[in-house]
Short mmCIF file of N, CA and C in Angstrom, two decimals:
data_model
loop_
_atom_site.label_atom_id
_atom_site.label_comp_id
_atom_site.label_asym_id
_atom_site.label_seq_id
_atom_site.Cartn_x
_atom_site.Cartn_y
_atom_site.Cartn_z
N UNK A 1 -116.26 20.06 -97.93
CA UNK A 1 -116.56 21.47 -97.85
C UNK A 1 -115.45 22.13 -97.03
N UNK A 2 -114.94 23.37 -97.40
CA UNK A 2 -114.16 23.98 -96.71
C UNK A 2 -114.70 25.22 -96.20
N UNK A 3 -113.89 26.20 -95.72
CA UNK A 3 -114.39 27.15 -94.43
C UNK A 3 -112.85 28.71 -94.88
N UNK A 4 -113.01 29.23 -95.46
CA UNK A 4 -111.67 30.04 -95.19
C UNK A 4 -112.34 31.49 -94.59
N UNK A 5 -111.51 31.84 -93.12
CA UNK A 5 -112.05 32.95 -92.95
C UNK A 5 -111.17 34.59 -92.72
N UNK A 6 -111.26 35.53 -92.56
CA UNK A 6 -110.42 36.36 -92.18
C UNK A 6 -111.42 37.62 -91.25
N UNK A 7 -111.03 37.43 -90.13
CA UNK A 7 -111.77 38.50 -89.30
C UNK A 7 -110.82 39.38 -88.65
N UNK A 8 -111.41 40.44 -87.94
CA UNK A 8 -110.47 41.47 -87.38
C UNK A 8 -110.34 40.98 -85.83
N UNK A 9 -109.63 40.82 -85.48
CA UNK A 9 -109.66 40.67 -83.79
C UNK A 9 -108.49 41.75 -83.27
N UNK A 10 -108.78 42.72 -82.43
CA UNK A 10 -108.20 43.33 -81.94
C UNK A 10 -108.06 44.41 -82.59
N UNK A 11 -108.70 45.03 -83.55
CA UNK A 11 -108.06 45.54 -85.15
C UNK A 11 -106.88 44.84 -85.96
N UNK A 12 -106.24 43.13 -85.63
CA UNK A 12 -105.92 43.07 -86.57
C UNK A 12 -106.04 41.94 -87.27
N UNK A 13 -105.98 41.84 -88.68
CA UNK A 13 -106.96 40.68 -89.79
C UNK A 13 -106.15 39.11 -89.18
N UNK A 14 -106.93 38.68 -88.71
CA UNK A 14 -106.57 36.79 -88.64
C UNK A 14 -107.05 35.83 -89.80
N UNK A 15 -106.44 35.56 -90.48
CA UNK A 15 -107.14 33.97 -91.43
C UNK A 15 -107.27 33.00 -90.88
N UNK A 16 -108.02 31.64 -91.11
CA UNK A 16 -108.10 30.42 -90.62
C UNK A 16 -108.86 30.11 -91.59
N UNK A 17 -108.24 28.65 -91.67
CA UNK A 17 -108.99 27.91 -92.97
C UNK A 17 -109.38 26.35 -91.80
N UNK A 18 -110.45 26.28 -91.88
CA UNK A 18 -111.43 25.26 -91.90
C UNK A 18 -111.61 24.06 -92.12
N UNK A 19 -111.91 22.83 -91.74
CA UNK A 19 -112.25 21.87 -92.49
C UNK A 19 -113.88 22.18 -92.15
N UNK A 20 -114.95 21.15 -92.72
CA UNK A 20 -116.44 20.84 -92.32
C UNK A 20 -116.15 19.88 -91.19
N UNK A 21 -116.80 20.20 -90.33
CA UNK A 21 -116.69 19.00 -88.98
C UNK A 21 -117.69 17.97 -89.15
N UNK A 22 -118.82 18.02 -90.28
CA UNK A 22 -120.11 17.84 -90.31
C UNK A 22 -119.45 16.26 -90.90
N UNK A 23 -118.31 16.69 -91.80
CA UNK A 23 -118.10 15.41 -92.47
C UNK A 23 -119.12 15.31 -93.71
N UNK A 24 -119.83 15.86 -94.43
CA UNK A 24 -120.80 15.14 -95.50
C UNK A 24 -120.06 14.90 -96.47
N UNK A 25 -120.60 13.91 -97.19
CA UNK A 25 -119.92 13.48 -98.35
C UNK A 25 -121.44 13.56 -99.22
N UNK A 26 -121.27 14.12 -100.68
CA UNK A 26 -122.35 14.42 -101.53
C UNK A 26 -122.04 13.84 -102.58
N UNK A 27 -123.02 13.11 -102.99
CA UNK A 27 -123.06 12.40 -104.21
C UNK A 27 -123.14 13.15 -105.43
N UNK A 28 -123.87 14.79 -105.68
CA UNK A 28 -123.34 15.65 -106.79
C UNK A 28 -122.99 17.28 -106.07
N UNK A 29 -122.07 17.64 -107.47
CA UNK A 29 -120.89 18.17 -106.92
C UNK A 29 -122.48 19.95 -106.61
N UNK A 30 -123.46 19.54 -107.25
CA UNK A 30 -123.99 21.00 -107.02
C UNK A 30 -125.05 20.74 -105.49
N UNK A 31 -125.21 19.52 -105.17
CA UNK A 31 -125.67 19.36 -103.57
C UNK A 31 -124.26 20.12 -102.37
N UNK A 32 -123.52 20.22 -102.65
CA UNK A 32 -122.51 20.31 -102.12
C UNK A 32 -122.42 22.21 -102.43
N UNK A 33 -122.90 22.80 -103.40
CA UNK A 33 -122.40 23.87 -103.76
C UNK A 33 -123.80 24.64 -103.05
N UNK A 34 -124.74 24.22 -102.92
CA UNK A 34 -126.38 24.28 -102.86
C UNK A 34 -125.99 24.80 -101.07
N UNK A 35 -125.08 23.75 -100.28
CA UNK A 35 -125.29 23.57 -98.97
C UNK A 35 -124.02 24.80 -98.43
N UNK A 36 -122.88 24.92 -99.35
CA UNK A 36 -121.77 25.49 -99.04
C UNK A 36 -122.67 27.05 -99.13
N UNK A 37 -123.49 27.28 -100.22
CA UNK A 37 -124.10 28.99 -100.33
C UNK A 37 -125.16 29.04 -98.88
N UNK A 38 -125.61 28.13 -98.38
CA UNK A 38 -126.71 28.33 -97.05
C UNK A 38 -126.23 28.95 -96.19
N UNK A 39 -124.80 27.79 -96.07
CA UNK A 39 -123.92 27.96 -95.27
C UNK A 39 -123.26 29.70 -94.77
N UNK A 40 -123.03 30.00 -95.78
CA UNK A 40 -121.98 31.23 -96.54
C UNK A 40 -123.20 32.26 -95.68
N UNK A 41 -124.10 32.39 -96.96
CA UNK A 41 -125.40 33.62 -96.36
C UNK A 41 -125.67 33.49 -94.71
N UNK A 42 -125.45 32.05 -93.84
CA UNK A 42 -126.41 32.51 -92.57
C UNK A 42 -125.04 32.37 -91.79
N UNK A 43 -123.93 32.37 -92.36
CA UNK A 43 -122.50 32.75 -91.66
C UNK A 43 -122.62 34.40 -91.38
N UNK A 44 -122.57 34.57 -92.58
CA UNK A 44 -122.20 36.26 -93.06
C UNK A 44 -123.61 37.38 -92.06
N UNK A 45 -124.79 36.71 -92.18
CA UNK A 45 -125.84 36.88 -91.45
C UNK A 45 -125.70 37.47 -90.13
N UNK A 46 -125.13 36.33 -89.47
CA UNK A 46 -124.60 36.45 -88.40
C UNK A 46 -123.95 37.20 -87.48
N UNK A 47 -122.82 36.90 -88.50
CA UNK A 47 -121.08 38.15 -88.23
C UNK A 47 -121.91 39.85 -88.17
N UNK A 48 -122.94 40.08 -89.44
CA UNK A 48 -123.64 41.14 -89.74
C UNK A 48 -124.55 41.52 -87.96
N UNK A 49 -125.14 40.80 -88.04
CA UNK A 49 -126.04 40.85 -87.09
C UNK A 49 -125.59 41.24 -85.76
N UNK A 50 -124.69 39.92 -85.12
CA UNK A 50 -123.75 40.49 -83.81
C UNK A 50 -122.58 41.47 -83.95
N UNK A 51 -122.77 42.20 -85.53
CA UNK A 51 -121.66 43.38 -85.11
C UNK A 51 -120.02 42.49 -85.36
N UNK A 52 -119.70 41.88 -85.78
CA UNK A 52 -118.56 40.84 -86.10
C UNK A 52 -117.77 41.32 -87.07
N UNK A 53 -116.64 42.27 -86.83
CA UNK A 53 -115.90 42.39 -88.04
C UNK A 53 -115.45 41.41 -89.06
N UNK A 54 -115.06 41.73 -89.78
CA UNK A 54 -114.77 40.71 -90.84
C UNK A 54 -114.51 40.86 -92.35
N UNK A 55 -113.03 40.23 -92.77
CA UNK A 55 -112.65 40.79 -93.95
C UNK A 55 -113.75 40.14 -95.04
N UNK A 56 -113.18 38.90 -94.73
CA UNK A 56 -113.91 37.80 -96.10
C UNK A 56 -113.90 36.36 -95.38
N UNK A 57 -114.86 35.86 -96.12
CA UNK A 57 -115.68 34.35 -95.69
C UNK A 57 -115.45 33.66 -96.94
N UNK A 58 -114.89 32.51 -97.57
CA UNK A 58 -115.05 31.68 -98.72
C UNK A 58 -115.79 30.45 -97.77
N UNK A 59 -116.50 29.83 -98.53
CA UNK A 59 -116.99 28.75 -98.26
C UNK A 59 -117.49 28.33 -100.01
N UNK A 60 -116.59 26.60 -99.59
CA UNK A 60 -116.90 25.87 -100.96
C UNK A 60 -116.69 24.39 -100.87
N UNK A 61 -116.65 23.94 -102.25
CA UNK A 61 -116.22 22.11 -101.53
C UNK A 61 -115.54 22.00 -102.83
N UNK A 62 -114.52 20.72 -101.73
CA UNK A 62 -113.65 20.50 -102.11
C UNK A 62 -113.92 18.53 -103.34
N UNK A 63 -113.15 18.10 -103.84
CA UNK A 63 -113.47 16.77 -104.23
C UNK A 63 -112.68 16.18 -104.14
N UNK A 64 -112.21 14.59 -104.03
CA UNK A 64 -111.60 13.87 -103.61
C UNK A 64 -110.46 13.80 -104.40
N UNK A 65 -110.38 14.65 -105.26
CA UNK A 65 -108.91 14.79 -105.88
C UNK A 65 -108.12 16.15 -105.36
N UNK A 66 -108.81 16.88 -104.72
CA UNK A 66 -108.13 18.21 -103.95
C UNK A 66 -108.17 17.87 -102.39
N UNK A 67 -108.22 16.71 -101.95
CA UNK A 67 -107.84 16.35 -100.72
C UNK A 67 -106.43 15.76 -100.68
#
């Protein structure tokens, strides 16, 4: 699973791309897509909630041929 983010700090846009620290490895590719959208919504939730600027959030997974 990956993490790409872009927020405002200071007024100005930063990216950072992510690995999962969690480490999971999923045996199908839509357990993985299932956990990356949870992920995504209670990210975005969040940022919303505490007031968190922010351009854009991708969250997705990756497979052992895009590593």
């Amino acid at each position: 699973m990956f993490l790409y983010m872009c927020v405002l700090v200071n007024g100005e846009l930063q990216c950072t791309d992510y690995h999962d620290n969690q480490m999971q490895v999923f045996s199908e590719l839509n357990k993985c897509e299932e956990q990356a959208e949870y992920r995504f919504y209670a990210m975005t939730d969040t940022f919303l909630r505490m007031n968190i600027p922010f351009e854009s959030i991708k969250i997705g997974c990756r497979t052992d041929d895009d590593l």
